[in-house]
GROMACS .gro file of C-alpha atoms in nm:
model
  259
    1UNK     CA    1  -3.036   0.972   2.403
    2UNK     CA    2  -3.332   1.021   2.661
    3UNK     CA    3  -3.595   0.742   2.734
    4UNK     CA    4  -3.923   0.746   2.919
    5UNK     CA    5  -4.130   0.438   3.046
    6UNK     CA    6  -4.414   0.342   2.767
    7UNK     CA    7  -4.605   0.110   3.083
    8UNK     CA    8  -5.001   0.194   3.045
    9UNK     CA    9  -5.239   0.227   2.774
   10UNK     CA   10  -5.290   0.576   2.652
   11UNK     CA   11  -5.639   0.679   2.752
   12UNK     CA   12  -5.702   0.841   2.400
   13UNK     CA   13  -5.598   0.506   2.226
   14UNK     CA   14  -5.822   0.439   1.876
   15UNK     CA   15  -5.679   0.118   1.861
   16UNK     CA   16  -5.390  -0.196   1.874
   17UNK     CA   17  -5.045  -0.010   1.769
   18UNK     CA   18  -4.932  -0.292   1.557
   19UNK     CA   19  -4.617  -0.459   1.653
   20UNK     CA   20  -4.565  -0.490   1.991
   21UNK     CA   21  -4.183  -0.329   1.971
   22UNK     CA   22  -4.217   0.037   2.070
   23UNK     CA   23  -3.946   0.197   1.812
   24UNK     CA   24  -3.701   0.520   1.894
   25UNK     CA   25  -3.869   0.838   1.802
   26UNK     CA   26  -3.666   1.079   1.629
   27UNK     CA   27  -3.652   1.464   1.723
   28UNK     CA   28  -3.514   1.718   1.543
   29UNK     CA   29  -3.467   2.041   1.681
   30UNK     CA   30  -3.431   2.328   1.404
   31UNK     CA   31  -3.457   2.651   1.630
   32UNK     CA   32  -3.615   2.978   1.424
   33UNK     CA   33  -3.633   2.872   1.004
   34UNK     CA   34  -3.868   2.956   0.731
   35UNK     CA   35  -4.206   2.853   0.719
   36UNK     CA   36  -4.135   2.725   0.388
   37UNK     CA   37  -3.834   2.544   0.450
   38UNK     CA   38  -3.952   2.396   0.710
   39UNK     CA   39  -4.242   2.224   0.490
   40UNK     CA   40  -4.006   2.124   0.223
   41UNK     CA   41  -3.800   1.934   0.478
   42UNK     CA   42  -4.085   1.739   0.610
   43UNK     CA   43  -4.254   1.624   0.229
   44UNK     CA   44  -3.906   1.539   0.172
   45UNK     CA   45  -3.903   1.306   0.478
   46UNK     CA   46  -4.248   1.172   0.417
   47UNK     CA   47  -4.097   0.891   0.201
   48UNK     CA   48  -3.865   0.774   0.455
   49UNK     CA   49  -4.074   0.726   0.713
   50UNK     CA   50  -4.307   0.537   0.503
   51UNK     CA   51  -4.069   0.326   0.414
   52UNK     CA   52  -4.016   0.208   0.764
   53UNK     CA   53  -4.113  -0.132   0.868
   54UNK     CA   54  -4.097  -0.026   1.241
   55UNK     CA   55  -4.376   0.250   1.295
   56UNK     CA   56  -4.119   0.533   1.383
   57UNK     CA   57  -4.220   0.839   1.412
   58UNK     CA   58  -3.997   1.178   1.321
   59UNK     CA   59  -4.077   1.524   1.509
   60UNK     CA   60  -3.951   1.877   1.386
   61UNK     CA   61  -3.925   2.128   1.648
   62UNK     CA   62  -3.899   2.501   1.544
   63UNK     CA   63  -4.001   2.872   1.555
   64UNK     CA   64  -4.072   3.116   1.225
   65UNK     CA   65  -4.023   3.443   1.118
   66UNK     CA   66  -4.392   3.576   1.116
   67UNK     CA   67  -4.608   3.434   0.840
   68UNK     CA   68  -4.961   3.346   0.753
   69UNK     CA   69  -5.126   3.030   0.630
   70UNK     CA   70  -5.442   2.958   0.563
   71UNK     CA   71  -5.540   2.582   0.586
   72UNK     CA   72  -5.797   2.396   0.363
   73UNK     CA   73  -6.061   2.509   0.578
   74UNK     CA   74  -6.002   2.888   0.588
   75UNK     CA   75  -6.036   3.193   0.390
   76UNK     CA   76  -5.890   3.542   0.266
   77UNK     CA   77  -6.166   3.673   0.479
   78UNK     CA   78  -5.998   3.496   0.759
   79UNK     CA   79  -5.704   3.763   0.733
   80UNK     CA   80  -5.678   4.137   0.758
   81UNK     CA   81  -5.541   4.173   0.415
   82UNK     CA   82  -5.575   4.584   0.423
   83UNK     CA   83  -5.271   4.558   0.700
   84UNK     CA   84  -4.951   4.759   0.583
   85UNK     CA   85  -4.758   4.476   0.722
   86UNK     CA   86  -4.903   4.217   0.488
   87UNK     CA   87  -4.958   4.523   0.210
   88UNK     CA   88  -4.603   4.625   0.221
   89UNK     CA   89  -4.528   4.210   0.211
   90UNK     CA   90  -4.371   4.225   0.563
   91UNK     CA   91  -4.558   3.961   0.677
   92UNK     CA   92  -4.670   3.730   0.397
   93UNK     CA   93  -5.007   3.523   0.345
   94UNK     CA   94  -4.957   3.163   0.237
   95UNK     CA   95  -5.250   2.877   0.123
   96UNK     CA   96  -5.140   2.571   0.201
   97UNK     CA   97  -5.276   2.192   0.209
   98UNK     CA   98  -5.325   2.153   0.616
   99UNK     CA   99  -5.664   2.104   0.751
  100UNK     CA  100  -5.754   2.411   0.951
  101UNK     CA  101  -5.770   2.805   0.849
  102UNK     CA  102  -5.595   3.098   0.879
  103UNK     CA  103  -5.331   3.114   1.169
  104UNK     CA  104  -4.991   3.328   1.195
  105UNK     CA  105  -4.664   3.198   1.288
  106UNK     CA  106  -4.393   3.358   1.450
  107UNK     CA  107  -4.112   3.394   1.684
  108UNK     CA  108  -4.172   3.269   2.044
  109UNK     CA  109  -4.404   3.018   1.899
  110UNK     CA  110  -4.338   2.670   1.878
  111UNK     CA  111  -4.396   2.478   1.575
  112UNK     CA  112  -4.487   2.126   1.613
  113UNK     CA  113  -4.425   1.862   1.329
  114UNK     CA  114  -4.531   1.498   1.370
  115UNK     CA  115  -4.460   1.231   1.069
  116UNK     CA  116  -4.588   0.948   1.168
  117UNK     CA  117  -4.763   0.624   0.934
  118UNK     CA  118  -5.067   0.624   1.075
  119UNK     CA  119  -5.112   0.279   0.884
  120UNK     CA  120  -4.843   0.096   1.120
  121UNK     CA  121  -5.046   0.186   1.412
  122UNK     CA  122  -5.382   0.142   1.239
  123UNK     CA  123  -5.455   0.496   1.409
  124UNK     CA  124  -5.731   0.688   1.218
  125UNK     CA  125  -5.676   1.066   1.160
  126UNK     CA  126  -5.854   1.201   1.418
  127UNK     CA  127  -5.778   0.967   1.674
  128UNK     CA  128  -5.397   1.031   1.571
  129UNK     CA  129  -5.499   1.441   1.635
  130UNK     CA  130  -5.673   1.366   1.928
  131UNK     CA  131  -5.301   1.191   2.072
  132UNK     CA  132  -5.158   1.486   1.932
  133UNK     CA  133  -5.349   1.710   2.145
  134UNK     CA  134  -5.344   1.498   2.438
  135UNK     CA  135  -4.977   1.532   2.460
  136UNK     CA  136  -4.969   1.874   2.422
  137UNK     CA  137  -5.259   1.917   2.725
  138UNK     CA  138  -5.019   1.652   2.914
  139UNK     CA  139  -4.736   1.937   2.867
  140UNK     CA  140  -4.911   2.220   2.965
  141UNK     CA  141  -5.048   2.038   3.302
  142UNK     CA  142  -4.701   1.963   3.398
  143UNK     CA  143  -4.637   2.368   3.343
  144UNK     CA  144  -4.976   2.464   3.581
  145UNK     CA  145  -5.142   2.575   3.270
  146UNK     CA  146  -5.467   2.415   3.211
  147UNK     CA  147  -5.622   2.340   2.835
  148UNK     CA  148  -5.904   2.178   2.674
  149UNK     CA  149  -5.980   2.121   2.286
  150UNK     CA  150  -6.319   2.255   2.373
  151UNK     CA  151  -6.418   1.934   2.214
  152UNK     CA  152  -6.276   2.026   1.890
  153UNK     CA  153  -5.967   1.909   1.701
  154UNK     CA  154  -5.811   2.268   1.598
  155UNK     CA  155  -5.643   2.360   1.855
  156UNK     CA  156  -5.629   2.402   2.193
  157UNK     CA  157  -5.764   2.711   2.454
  158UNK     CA  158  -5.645   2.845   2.808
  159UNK     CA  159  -5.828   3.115   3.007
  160UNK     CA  160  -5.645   3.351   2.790
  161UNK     CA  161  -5.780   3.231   2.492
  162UNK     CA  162  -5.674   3.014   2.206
  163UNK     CA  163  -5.295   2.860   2.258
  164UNK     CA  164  -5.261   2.638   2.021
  165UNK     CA  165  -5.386   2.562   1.626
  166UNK     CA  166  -5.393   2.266   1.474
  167UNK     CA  167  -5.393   2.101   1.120
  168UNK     CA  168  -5.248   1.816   0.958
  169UNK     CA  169  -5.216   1.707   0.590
  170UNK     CA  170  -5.133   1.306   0.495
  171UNK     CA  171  -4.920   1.169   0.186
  172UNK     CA  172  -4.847   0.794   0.165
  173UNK     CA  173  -5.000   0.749   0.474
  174UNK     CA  174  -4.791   0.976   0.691
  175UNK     CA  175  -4.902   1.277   0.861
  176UNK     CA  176  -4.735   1.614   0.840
  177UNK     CA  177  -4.813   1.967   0.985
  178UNK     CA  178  -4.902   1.916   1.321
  179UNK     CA  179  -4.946   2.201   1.612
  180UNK     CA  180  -4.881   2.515   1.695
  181UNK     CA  181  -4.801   2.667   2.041
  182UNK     CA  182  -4.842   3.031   2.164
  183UNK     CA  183  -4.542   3.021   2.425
  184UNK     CA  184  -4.414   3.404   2.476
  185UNK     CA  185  -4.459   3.529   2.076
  186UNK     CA  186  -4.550   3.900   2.016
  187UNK     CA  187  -4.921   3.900   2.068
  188UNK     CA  188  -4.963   4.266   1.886
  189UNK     CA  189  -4.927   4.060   1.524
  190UNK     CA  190  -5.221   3.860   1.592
  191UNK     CA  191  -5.444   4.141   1.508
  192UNK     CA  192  -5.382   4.023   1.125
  193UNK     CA  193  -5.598   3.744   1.183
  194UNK     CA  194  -5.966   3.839   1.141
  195UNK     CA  195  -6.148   3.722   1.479
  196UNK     CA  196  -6.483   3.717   1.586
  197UNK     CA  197  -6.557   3.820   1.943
  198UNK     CA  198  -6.654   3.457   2.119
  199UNK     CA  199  -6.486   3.348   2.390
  200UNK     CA  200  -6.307   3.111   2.182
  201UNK     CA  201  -6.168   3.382   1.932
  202UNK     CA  202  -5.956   3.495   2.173
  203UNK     CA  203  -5.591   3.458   2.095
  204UNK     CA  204  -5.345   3.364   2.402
  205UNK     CA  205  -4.989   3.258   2.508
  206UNK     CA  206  -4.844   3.056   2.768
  207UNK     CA  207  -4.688   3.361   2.975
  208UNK     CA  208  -5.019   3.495   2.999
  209UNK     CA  209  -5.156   3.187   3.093
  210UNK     CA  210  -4.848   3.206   3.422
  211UNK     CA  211  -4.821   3.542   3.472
  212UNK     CA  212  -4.441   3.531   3.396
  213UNK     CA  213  -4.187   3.418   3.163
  214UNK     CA  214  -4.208   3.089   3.007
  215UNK     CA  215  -3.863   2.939   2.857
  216UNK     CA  216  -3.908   2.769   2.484
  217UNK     CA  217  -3.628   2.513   2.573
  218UNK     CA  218  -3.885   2.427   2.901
  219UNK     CA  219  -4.139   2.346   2.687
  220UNK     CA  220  -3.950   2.149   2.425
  221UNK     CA  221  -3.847   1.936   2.711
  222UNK     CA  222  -4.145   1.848   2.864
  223UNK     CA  223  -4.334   1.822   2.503
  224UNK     CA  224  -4.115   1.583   2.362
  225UNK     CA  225  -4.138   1.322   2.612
  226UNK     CA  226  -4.537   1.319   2.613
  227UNK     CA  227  -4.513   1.298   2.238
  228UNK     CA  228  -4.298   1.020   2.260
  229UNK     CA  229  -4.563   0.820   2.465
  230UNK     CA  230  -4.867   0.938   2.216
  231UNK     CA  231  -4.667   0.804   1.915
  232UNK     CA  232  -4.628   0.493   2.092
  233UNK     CA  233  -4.236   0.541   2.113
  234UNK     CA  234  -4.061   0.400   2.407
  235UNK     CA  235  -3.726   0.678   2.400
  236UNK     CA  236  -3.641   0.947   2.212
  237UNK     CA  237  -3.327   1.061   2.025
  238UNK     CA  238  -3.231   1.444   2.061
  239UNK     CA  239  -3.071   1.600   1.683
  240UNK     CA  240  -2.967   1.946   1.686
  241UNK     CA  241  -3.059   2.090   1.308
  242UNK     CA  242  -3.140   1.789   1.045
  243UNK     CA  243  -2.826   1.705   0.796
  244UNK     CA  244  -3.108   1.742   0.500
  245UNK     CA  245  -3.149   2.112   0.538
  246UNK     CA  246  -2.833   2.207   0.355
  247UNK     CA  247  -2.919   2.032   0.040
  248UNK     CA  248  -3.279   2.197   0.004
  249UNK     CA  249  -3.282   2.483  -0.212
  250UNK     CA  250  -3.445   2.785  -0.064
  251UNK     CA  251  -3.779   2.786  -0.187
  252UNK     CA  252  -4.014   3.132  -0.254
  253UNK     CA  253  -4.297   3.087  -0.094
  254UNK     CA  254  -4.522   2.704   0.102
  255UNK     CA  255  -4.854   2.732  -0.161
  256UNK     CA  256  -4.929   2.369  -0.240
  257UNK     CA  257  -5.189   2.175  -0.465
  258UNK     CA  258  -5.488   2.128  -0.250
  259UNK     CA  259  -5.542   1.810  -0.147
   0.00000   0.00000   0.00000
């Protein structure tokens, strides 16, 4: 078990948290799995956590085998469909129910999954992104990299471009999806994403943003205990895997129902 001081407001507060006991937040850390398993795991622990009577919040850490998804917001024109890595179904293209468009994942990136009842803390969904992102900036100060949301809420950009992509989706009142982060993954499969040529289509990492090598178990650390704080959590519980993930069956492929 690790704790950290929850002592001062947060300074991208929307509002009272609700009861005024700060519960444990729970992190799970699941190392490289499928996209799709990944999302399977979280709706099925969207019912648990909004069963809670104590506002805590449950955080999936992980990497992916390369994939596409394209949020609510995006398009196939978003993608580079004529590829022979997503022709020859190397690298598949998934539509999913996330806010947000088109963005890959892939090794040496870190997937960030909040749930969280936005209801207990009477956040509202962008001021619940906005903490999201403000814990994530928080991270990559204490690592000398510096970020701004260019005064958006999809993601997050360095001098080296865009590091982070963001996009959440809500079912009885939780939040699931979450962020992104470009920490050392191989930048040659972002040319499957179809990018304009402003500043802020630029696609970049963390080691670029350094100069030098940037360890995933680095950032884990130092993310986890600024999310903690954002979700209004006053210590954090470390899990290695999640019990859950060896009774899902493996499903095909993440396309959802809009909505």
């Amino acid at each position: 078990m690790c704790s950290r001081p929850y002592d001062r407001a947060l300074p991208w507060d929307d509002g009272p948290t609700g009861d005024s006991a700060a519960p444990a937040m729970q992190v799970f850390l699941l190392d490289r799995i499928g996209f799709d398993l990944c999302l399977q795991l979280q709706r099925q622990l969207v019912p648990a956590v909004a069963a809670r009577d104590d506002g805590q919040a449950t955080v999936l850490l992980a990497e992916h085998p390369p994939v596409i998804t394209v949020g609510r917001g995006g398009s196939a024109g978003e993608v580079v469909l004529g590829h022979p890595l997503i022709r020859q179904r190397q690298v598949a293209v998934q539509w999913v129910n996330r806010g947000g468009g088109a963005w890959l994942h892939c090794p040496g990136q870190l997937g960030i999954y909040c749930l969280a009842p936005l209801g207990h803390r009477r956040w509202t969904p962008g001021g619940y992104l906005r903490r999201l992102l403000a814990a994530t900036v928080e991270t990559l100060d204490d690592l000398n990299v510096a970020a701004d949301s260019q005064g958006r809420l999809d993601g997050l950009w360095g001098r080296s471009g865009q590091l982070a992509a963001a996009g959440l989706a809500f079912r009885h009142g939780v939040s699931y999806y979450g962020l992104w982060l470009n920490v050392n993954p191989p930048m040659g499969l972002f040319r499957l994403l179809q990018r304009g040529e402003g500043e802020l289509d630029r696609i970049g990492c963390l080691v670029a943003e350094r100069r030098g090598p940037v360890r995933m178990p680095t950032v884990r650390s130092a993310l986890i205990a600024h999310l903690a704080e954002a979700l209004g959590c006053d210590r954090y519980h470390l899990h290695t895997g999640h019990p859950m993930l060896r009774r899902l069956p493996r499903p095909g492929r993440a396309d959802e129902p809009p909505g």
